[in-house]
CSV table of N, CA, C and O in Angstrom, one decimal:
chain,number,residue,atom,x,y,z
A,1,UNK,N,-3.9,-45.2,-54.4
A,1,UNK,CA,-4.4,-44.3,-55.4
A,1,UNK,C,-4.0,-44.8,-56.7
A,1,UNK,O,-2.8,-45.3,-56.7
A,2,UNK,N,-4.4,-44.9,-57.8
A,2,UNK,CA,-4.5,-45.3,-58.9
A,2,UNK,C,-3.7,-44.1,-59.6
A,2,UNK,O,-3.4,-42.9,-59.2
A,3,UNK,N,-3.4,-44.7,-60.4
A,3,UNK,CA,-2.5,-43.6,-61.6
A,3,UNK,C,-2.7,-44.5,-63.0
A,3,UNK,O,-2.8,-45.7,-63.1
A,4,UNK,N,-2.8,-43.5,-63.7
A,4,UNK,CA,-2.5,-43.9,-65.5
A,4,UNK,C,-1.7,-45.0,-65.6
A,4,UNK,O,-2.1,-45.8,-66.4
A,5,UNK,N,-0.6,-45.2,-64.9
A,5,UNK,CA,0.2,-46.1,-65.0
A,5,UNK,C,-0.1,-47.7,-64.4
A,5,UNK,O,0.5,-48.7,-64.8
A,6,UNK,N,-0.8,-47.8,-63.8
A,6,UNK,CA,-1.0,-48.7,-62.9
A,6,UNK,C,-2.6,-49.4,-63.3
A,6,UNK,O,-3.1,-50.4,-62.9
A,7,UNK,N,-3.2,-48.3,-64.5
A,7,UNK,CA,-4.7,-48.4,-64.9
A,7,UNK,C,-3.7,-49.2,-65.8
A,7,UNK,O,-3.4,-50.1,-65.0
A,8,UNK,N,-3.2,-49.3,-66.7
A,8,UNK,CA,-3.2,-49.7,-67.8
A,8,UNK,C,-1.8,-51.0,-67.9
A,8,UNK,O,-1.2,-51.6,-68.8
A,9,UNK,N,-1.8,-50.9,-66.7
A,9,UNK,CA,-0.9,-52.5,-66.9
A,9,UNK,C,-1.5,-53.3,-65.3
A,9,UNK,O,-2.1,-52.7,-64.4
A,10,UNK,N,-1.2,-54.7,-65.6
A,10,UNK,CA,-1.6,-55.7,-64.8
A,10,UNK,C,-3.1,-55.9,-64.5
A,10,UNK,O,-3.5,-56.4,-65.5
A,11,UNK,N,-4.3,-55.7,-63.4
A,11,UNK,CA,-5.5,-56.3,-63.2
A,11,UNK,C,-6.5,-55.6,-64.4
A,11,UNK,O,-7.7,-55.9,-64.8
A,12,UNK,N,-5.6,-54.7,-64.8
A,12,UNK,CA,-6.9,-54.0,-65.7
A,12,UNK,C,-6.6,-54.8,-67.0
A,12,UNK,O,-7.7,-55.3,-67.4
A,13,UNK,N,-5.7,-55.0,-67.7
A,13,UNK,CA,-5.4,-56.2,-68.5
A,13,UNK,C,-6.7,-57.2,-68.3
A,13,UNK,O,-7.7,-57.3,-69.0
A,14,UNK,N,-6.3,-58.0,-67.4
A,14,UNK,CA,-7.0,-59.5,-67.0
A,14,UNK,C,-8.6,-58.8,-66.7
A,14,UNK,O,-9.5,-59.6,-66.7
A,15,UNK,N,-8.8,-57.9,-66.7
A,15,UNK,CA,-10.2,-57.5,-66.4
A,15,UNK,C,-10.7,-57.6,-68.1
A,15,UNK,O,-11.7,-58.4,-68.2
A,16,UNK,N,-10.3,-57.1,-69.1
A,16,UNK,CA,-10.6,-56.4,-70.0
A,16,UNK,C,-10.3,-57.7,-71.5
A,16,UNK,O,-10.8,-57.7,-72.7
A,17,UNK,N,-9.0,-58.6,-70.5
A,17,UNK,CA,-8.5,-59.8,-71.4
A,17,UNK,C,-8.2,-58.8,-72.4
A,17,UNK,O,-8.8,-58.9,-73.5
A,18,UNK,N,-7.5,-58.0,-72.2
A,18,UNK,CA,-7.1,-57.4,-73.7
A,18,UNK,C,-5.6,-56.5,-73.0
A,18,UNK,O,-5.8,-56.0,-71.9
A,19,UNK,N,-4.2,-56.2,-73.6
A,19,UNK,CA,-3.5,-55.4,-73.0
A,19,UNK,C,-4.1,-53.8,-73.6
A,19,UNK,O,-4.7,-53.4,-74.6
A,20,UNK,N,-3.6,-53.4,-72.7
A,20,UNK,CA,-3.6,-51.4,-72.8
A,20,UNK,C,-2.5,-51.3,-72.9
A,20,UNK,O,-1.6,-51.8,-72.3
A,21,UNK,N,-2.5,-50.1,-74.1
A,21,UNK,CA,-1.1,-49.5,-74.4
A,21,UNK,C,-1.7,-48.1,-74.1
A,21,UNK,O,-2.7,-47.6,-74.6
A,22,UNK,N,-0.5,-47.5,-73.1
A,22,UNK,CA,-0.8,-46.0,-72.8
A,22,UNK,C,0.3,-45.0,-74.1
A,22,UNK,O,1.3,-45.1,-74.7
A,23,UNK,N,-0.8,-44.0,-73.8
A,23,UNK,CA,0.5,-42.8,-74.9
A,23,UNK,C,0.3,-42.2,-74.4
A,23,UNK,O,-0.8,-42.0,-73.9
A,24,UNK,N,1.7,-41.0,-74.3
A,24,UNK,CA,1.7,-39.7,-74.2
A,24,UNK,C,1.7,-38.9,-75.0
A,24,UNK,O,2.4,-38.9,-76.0
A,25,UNK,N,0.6,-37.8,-74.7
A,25,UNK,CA,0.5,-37.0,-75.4
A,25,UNK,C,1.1,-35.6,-75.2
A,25,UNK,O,0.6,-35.4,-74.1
A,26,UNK,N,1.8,-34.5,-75.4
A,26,UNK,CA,2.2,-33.3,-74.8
A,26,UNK,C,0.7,-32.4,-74.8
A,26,UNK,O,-0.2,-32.4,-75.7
A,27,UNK,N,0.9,-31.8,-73.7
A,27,UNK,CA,0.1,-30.8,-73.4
A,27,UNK,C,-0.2,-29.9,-74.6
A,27,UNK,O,-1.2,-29.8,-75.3
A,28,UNK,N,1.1,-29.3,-74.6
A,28,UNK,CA,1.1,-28.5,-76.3
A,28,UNK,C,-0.2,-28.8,-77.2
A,28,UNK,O,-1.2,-28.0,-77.4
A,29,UNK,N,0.1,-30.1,-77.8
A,29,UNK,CA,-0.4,-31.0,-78.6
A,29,UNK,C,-1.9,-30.9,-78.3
A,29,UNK,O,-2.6,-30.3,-79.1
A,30,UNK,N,-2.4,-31.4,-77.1
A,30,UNK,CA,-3.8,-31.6,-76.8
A,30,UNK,C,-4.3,-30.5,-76.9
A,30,UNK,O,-5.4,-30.4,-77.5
A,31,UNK,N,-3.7,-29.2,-76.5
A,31,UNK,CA,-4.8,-27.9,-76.5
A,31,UNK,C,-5.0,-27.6,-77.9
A,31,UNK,O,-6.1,-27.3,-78.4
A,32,UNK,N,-3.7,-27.6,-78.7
A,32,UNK,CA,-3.6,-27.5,-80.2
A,32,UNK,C,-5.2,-28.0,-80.5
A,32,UNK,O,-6.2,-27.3,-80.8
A,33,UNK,N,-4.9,-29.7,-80.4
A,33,UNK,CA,-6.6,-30.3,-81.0
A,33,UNK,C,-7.6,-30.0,-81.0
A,33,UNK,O,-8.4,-30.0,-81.9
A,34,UNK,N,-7.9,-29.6,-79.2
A,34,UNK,CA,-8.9,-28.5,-78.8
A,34,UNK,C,-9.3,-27.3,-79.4
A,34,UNK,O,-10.5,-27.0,-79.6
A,35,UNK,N,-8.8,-26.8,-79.6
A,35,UNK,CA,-8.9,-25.2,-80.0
A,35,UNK,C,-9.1,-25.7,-81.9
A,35,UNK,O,-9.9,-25.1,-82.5
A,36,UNK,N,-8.2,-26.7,-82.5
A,36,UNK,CA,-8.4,-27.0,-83.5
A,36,UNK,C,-10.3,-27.6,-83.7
A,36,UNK,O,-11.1,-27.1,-84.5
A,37,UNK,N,-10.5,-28.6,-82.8
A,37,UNK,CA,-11.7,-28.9,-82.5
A,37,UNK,C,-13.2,-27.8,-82.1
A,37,UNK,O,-14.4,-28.1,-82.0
A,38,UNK,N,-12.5,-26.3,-81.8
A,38,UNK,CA,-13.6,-25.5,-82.0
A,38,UNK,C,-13.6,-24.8,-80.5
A,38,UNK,O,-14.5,-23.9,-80.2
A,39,UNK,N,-12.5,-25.3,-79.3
A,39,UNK,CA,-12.3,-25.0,-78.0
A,39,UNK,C,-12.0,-23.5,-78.0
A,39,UNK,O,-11.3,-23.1,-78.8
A,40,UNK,N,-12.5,-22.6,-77.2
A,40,UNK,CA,-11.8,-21.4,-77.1
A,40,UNK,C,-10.4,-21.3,-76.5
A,40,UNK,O,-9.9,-22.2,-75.9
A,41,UNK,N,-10.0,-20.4,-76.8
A,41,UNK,CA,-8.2,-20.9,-76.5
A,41,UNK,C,-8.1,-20.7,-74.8
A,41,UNK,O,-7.3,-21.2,-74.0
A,42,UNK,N,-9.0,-19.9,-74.7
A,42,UNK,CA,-8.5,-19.6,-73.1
A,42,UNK,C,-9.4,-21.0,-72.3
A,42,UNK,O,-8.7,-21.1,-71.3
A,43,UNK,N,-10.1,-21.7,-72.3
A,43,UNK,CA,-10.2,-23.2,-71.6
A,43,UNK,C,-9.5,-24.0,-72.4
A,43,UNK,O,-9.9,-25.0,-71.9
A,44,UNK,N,-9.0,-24.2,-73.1
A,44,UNK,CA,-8.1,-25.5,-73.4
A,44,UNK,C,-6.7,-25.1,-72.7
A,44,UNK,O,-5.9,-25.9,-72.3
A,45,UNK,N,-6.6,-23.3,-72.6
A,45,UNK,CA,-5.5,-23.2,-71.7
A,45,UNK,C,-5.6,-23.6,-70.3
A,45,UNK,O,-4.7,-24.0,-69.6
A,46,UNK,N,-6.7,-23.4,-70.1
A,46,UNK,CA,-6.7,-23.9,-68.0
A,46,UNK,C,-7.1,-25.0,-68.0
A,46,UNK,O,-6.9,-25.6,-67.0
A,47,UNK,N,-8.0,-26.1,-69.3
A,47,UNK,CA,-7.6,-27.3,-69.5
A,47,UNK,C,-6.0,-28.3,-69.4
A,47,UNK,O,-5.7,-29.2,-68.7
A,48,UNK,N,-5.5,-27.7,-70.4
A,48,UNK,CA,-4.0,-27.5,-70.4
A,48,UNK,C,-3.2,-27.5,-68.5
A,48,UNK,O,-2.4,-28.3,-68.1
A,49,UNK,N,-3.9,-26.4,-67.9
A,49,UNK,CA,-2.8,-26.5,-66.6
A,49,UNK,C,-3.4,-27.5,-65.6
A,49,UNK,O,-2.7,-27.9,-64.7
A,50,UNK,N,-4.8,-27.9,-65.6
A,50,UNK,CA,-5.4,-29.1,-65.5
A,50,UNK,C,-4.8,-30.3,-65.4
A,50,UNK,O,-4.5,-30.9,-64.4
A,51,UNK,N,-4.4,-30.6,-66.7
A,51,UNK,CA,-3.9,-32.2,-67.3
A,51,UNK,C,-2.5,-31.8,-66.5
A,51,UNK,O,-2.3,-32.6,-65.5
A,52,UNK,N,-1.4,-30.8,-66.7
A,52,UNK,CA,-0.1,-30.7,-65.9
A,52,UNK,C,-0.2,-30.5,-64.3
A,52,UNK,O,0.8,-30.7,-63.7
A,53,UNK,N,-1.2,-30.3,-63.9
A,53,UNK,CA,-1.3,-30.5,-62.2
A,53,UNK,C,-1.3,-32.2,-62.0
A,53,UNK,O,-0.5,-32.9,-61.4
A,54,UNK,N,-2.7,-32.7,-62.9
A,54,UNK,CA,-2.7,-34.0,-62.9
A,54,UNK,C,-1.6,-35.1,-62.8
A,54,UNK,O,-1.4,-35.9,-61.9
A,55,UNK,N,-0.7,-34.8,-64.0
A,55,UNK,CA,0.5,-35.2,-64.1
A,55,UNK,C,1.7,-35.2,-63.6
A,55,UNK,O,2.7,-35.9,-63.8
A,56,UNK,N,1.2,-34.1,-62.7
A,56,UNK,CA,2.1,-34.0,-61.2
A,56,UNK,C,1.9,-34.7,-60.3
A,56,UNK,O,2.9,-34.8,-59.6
A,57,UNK,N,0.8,-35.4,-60.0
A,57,UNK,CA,0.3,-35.9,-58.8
A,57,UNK,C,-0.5,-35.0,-57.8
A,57,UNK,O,-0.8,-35.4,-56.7
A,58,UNK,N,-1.0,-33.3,-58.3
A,58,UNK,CA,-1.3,-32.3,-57.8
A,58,UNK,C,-2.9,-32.9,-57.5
A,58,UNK,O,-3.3,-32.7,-56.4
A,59,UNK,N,-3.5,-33.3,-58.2
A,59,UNK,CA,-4.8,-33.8,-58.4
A,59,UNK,C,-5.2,-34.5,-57.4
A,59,UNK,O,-6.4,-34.2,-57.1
A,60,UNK,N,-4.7,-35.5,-56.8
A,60,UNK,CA,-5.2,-36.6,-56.0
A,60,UNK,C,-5.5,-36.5,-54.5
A,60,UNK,O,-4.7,-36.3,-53.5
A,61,UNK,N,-6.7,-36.7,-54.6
A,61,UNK,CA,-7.5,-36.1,-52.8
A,61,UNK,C,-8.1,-37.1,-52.6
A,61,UNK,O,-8.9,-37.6,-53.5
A,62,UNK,N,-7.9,-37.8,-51.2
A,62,UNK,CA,-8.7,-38.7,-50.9
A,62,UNK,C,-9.6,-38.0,-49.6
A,62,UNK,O,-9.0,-37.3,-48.8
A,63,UNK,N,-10.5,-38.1,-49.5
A,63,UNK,CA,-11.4,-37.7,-48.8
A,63,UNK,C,-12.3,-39.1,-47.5
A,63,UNK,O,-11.7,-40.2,-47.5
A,64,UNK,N,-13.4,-38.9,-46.8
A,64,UNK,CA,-14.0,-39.6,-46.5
A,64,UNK,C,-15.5,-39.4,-46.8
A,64,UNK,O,-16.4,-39.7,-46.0
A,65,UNK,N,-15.6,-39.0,-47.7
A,65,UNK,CA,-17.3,-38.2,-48.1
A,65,UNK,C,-17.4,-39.5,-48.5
A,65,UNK,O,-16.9,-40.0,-47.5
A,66,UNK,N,-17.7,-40.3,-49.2
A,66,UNK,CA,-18.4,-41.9,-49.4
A,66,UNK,C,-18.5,-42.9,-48.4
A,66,UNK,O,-19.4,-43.8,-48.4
A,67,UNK,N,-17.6,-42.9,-47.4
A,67,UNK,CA,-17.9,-43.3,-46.1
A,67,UNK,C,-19.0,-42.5,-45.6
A,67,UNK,O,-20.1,-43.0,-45.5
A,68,UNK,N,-18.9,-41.7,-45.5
A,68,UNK,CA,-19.8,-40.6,-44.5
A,68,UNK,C,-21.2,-40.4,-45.2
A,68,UNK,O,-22.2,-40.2,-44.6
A,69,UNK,N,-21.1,-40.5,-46.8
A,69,UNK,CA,-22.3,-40.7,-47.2
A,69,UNK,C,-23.1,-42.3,-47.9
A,69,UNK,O,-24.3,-42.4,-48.2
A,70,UNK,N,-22.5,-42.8,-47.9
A,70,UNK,CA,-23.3,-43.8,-48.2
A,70,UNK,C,-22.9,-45.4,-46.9
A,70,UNK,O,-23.2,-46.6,-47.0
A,71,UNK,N,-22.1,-44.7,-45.9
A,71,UNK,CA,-22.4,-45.5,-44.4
A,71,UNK,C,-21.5,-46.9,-44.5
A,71,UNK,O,-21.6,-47.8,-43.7
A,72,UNK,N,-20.4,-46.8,-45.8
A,72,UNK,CA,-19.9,-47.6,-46.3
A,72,UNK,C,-18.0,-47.0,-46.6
A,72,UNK,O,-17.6,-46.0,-47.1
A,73,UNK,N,-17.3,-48.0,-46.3
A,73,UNK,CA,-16.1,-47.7,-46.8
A,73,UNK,C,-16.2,-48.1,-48.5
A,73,UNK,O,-17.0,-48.8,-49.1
A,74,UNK,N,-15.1,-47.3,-49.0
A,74,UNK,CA,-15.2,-47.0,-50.4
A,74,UNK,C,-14.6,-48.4,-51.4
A,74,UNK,O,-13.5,-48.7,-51.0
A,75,UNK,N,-15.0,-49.1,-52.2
A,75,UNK,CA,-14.3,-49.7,-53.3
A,75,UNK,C,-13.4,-49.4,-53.8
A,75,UNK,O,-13.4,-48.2,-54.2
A,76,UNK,N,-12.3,-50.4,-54.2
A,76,UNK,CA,-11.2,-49.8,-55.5
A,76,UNK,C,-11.7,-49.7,-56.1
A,76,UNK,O,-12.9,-50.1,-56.1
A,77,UNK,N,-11.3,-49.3,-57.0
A,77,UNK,CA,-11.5,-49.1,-58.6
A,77,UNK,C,-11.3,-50.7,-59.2
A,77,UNK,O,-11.9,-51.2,-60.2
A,78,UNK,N,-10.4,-51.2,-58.5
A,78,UNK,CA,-10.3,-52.6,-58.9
A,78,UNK,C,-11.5,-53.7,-59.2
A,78,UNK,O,-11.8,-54.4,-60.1
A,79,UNK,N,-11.9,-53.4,-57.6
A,79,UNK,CA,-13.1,-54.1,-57.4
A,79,UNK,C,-14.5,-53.9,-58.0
A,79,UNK,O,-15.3,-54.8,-58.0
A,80,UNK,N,-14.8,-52.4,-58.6
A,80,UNK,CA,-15.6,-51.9,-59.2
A,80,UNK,C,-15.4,-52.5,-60.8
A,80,UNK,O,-16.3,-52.9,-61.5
A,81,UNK,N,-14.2,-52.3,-61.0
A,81,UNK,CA,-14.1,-52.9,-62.7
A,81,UNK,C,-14.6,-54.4,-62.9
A,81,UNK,O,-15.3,-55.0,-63.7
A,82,UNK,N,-13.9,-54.8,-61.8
A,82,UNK,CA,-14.1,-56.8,-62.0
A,82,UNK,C,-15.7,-57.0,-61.7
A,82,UNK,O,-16.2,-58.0,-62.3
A,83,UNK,N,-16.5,-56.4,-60.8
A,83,UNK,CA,-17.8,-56.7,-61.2
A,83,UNK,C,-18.7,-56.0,-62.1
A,83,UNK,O,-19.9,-56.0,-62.3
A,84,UNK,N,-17.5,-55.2,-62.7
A,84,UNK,CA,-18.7,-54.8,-64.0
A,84,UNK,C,-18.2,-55.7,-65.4
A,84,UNK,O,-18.8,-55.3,-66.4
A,85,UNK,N,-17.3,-56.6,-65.4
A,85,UNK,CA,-16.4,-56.5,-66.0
A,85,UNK,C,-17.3,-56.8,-67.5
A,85,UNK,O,-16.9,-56.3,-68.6
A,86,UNK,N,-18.6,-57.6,-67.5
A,86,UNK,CA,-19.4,-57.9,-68.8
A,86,UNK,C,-19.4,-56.3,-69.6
A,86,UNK,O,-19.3,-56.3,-70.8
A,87,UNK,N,-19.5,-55.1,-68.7
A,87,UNK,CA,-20.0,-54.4,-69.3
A,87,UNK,C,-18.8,-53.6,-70.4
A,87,UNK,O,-18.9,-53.1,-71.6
A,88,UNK,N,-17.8,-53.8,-69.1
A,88,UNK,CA,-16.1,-53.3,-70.3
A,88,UNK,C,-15.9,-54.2,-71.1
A,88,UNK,O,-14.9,-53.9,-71.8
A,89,UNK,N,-16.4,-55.4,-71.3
A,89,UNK,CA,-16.0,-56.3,-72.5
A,89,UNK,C,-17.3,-56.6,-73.5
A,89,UNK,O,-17.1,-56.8,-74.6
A,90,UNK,N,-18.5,-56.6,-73.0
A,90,UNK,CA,-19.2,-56.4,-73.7
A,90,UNK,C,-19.9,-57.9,-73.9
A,90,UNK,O,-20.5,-58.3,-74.8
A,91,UNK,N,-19.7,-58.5,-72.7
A,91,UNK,CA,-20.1,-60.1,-72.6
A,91,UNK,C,-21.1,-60.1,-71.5
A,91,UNK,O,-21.6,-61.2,-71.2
């Protein structure tokens, strides 16, 4: 399973020929923007507990629904970036 952390250092680098620098942002912070940006406060709040489930690791479900529907075991993400790769760089 992929994580923020793992997107943004090593094959995704070499995919992209460029490094990624990740930042953190506080929860706090992001709903602030939102709601500054025009969000009603009550979804940037369950936005908000959203992003902190995520950040827990609460988020991540692997299923077999892409096997089962398209009769195929699933791609990394890895393998999906590297043959798209013209399209993330723009070549």
């Amino acid at each position: 399973m992929q994580t923020i952390s793992t997107l943004t250092s090593g094959w995704t680098c070499s995919v992209l020929g460029m490094p990624l620098r990740r930042v953190d942002i506080s929860v706090d912070a992001v709903k602030r923007r939102m709601i500054e940006a025009g969000m009603p406060a009550s979804l940037a709040a369950a936005l908000g507990e959203l992003i902190e489930r995520i950040r827990a690791g609460n988020a991540a479900v692997q299923t077999d629904t892409v096997e089962r529907v398209m009769g195929r075991k699933p791609r990394t993400f890895e393998a999906w970036a590297r043959e798209h790769t013209p399209v993330w760089t723009g070549g």
